[in-house]
PDB file of C-alpha atoms in Angstrom:
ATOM      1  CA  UNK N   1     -65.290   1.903 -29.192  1.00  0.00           C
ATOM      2  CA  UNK N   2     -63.817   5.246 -27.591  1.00  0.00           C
ATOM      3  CA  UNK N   3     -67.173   6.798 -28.255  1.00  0.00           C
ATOM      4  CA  UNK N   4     -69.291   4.031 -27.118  1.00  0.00           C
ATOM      5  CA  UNK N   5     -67.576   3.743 -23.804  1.00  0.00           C
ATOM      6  CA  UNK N   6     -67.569   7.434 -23.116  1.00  0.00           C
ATOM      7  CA  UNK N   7     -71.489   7.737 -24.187  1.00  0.00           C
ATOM      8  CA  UNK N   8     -72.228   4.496 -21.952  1.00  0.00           C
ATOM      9  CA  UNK N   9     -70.251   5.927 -18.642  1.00  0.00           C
ATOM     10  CA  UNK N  10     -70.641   9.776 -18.732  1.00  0.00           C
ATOM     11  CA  UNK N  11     -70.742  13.430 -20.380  1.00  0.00           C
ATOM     12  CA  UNK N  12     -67.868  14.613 -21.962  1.00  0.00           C
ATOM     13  CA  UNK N  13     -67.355  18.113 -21.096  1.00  0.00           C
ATOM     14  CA  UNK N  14     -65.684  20.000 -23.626  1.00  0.00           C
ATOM     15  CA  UNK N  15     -67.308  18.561 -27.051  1.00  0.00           C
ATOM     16  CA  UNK N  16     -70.478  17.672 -27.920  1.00  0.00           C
ATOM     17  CA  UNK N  17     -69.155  14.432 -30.107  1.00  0.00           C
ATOM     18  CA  UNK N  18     -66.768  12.219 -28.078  1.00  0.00           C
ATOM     19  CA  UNK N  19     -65.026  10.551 -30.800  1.00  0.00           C
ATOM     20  CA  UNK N  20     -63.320  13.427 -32.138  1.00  0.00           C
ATOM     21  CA  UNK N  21     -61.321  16.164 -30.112  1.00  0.00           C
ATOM     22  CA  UNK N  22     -62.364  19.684 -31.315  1.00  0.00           C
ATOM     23  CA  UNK N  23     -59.909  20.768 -33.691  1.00  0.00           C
ATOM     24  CA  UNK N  24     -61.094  23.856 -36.086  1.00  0.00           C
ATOM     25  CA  UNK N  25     -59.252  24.433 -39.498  1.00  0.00           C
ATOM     26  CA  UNK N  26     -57.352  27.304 -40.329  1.00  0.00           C
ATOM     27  CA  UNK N  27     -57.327  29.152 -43.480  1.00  0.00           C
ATOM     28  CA  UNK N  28     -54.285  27.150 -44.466  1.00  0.00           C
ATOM     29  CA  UNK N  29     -56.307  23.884 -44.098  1.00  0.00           C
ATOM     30  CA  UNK N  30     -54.345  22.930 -41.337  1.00  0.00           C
ATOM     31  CA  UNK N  31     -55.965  21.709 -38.336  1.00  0.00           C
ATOM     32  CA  UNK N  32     -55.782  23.523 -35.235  1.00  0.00           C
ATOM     33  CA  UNK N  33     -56.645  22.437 -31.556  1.00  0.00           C
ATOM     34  CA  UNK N  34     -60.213  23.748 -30.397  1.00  0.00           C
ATOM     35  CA  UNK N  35     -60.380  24.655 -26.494  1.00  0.00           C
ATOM     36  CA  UNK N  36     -63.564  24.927 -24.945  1.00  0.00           C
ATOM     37  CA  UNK N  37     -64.583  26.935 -21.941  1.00  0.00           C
ATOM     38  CA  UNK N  38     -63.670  24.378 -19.022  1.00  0.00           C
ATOM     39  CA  UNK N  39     -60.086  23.377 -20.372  1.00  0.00           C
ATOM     40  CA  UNK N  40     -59.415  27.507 -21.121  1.00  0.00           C
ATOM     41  CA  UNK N  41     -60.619  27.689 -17.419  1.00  0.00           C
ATOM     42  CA  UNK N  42     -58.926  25.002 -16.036  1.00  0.00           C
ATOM     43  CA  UNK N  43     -55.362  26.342 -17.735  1.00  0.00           C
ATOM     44  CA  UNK N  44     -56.302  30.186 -16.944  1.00  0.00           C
ATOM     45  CA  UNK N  45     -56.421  28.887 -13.122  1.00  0.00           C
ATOM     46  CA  UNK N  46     -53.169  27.476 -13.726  1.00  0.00           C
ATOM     47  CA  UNK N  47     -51.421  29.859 -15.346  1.00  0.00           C
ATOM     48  CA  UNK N  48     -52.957  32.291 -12.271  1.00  0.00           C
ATOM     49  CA  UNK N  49     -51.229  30.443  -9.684  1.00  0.00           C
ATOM     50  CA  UNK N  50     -48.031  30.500 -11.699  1.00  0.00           C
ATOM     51  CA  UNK N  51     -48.268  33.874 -12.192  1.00  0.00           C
ATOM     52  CA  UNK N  52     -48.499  34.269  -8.658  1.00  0.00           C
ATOM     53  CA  UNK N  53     -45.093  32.777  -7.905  1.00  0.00           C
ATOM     54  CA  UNK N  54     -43.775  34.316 -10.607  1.00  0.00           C
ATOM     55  CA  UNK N  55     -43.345  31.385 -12.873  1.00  0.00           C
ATOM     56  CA  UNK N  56     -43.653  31.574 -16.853  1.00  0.00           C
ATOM     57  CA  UNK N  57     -47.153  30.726 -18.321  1.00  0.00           C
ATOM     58  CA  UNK N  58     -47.895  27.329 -18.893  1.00  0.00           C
ATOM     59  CA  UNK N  59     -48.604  26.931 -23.159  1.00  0.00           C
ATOM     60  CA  UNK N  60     -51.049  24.596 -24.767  1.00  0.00           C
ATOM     61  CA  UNK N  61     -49.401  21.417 -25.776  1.00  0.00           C
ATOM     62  CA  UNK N  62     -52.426  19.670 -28.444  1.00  0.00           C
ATOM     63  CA  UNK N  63     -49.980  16.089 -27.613  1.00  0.00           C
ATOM     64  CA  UNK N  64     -50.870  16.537 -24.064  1.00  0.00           C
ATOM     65  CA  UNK N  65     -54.436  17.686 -24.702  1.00  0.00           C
ATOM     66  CA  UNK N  66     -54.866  14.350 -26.531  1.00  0.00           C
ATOM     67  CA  UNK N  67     -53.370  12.291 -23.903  1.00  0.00           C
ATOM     68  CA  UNK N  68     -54.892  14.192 -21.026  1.00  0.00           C
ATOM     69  CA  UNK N  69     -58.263  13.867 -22.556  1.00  0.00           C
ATOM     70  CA  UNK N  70     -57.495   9.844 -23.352  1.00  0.00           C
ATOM     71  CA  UNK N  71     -56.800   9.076 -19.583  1.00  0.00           C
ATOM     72  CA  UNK N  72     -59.458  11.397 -18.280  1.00  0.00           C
ATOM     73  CA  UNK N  73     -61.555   9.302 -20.423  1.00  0.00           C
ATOM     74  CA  UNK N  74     -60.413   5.737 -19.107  1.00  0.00           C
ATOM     75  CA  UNK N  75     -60.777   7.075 -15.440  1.00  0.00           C
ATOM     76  CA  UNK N  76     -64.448   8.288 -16.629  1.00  0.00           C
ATOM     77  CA  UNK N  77     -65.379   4.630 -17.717  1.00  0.00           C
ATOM     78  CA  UNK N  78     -63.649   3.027 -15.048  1.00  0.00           C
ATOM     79  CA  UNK N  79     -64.631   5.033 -12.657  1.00  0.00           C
ATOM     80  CA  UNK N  80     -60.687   4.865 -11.210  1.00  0.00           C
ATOM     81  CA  UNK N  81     -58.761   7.555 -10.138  1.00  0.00           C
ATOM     82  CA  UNK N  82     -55.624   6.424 -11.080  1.00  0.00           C
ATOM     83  CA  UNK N  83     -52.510   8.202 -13.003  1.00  0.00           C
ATOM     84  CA  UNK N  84     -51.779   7.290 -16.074  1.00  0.00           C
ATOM     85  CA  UNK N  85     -48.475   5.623 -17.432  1.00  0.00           C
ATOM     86  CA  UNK N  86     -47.432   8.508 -19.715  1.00  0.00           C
ATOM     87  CA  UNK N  87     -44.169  10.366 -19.068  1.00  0.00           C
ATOM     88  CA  UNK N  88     -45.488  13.477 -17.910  1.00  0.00           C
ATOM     89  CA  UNK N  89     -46.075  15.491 -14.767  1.00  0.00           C
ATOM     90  CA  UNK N  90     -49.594  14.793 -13.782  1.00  0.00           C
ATOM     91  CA  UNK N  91     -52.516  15.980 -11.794  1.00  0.00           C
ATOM     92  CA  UNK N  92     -55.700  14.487 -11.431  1.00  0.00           C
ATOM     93  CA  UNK N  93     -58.385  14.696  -9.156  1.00  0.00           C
ATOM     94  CA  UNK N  94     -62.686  13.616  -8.654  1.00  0.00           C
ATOM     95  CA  UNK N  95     -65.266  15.542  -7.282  1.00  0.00           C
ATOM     96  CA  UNK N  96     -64.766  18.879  -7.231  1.00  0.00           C
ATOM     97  CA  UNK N  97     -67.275  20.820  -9.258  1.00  0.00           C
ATOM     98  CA  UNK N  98     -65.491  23.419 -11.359  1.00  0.00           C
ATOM     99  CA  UNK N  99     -61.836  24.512 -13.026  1.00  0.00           C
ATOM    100  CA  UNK N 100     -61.379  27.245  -9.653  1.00  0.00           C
ATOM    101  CA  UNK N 101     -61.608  24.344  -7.236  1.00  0.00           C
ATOM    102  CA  UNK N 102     -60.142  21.998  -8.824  1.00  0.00           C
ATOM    103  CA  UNK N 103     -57.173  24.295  -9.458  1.00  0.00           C
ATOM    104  CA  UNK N 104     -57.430  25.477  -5.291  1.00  0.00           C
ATOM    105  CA  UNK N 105     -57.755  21.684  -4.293  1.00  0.00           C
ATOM    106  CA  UNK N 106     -53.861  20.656  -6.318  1.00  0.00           C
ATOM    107  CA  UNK N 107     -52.784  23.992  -4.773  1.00  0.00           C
ATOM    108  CA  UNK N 108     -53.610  22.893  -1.264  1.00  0.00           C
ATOM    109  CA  UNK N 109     -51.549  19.884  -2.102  1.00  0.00           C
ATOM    110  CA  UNK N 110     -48.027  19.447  -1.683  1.00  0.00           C
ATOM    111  CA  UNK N 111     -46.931  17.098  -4.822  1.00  0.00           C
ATOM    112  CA  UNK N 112     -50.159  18.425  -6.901  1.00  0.00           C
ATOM    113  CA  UNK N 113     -48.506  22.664  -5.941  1.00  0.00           C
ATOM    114  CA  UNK N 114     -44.917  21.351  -7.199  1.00  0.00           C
ATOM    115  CA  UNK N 115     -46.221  20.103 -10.384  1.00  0.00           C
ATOM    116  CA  UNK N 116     -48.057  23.519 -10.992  1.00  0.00           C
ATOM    117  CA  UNK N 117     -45.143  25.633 -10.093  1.00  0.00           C
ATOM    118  CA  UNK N 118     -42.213  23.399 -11.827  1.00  0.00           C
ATOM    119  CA  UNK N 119     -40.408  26.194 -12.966  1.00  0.00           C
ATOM    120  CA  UNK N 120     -39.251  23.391 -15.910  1.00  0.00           C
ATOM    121  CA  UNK N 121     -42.631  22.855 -17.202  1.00  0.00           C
ATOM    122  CA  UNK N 122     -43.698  24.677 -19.680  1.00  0.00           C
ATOM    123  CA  UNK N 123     -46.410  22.828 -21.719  1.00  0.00           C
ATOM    124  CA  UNK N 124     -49.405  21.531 -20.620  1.00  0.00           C
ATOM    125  CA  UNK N 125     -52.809  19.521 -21.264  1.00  0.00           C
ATOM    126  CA  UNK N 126     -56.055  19.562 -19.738  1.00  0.00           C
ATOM    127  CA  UNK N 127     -59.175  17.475 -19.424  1.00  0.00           C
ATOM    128  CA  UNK N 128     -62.603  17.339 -17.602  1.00  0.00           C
ATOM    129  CA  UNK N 129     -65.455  14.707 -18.099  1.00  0.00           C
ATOM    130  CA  UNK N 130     -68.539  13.897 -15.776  1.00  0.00           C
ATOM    131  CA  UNK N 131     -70.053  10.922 -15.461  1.00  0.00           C
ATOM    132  CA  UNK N 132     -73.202  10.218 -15.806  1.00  0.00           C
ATOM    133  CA  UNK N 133     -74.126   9.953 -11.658  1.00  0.00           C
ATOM    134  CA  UNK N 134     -72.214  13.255 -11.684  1.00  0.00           C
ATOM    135  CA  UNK N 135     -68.649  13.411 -10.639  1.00  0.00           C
ATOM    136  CA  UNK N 136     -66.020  15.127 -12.640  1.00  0.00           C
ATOM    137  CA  UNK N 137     -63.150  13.615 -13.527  1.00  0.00           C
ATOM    138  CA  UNK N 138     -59.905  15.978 -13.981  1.00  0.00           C
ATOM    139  CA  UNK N 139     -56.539  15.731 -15.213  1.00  0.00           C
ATOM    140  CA  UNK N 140     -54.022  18.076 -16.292  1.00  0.00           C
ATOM    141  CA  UNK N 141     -50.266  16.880 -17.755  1.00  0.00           C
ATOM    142  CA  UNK N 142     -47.323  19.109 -17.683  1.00  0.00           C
ATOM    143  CA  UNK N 143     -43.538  18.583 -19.579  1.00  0.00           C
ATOM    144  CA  UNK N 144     -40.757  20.944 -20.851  1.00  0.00           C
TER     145      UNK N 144
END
């Protein structure tokens, strides 16, 4: 069902099969959360601007990579840009056409700039999809 819906409205951008999140194993066996290029982009951005204000660095939360990749889903097939329920910090945004403007567009924005530099986040989750006319659908979750 996930799959189908994603496949019928758009492109997922960070995995080549929708259904599952990239995770890669570790020696261990354990599995271990799998970044690709646009989320490490989108979160390098991030951690930039942080950096810049001299706030800590934002670390990879994998629950907030799941949900952040769930809702950037639904918006996908809905075509909706609408937060999500979850209780998180949240950013999302349409349009834009990579991680640097996306990033620049919530800094230009007062609520979008606070979430960013909440010196009490410290965890956060990304997401990007496009649909399949071509608009990019992001979202990015922050929490302590």
């Amino acid at each position: 069902m996930f799959a189908t819906a994603l496949l019928c409205a758009g492109t997922l951008l960070f995995a080549a099969d929708p259904a599952v999140a990239p995770r890669q194993e570790t020696p261990s066996g354990e599995s271990r959360l799998e970044l690709l290029a646009i989320e490490q982009n989108i979160i390098a951005f991030t951690n930039y601007e942080r950096a810049r204000y001299g706030q800590p660095l934002l670390e990879v939360d994998p629950e907030l990579m799941d949900s952040a990749r769930q809702h950037t889903v639904w918006m996908t097939v809905n075509q909706s840009m609408v937060h999500s329920r979850q209780p998180v910090a949240e950013n999302i945004a349409m349009g834009q056409r990579d991680s640097e403007e996306v990033v620049q567009s919530w800094m230009h924005s007062t609520g979008h700039r606070a979430n960013i530099l909440n010196s009490s986040n410290h965890r956060i989750g990304v997401a990007a999809y496009r649909t399949a006319s071509g608009t990019i659908f992001w979202c990015q979750q922050f929490r302590r």
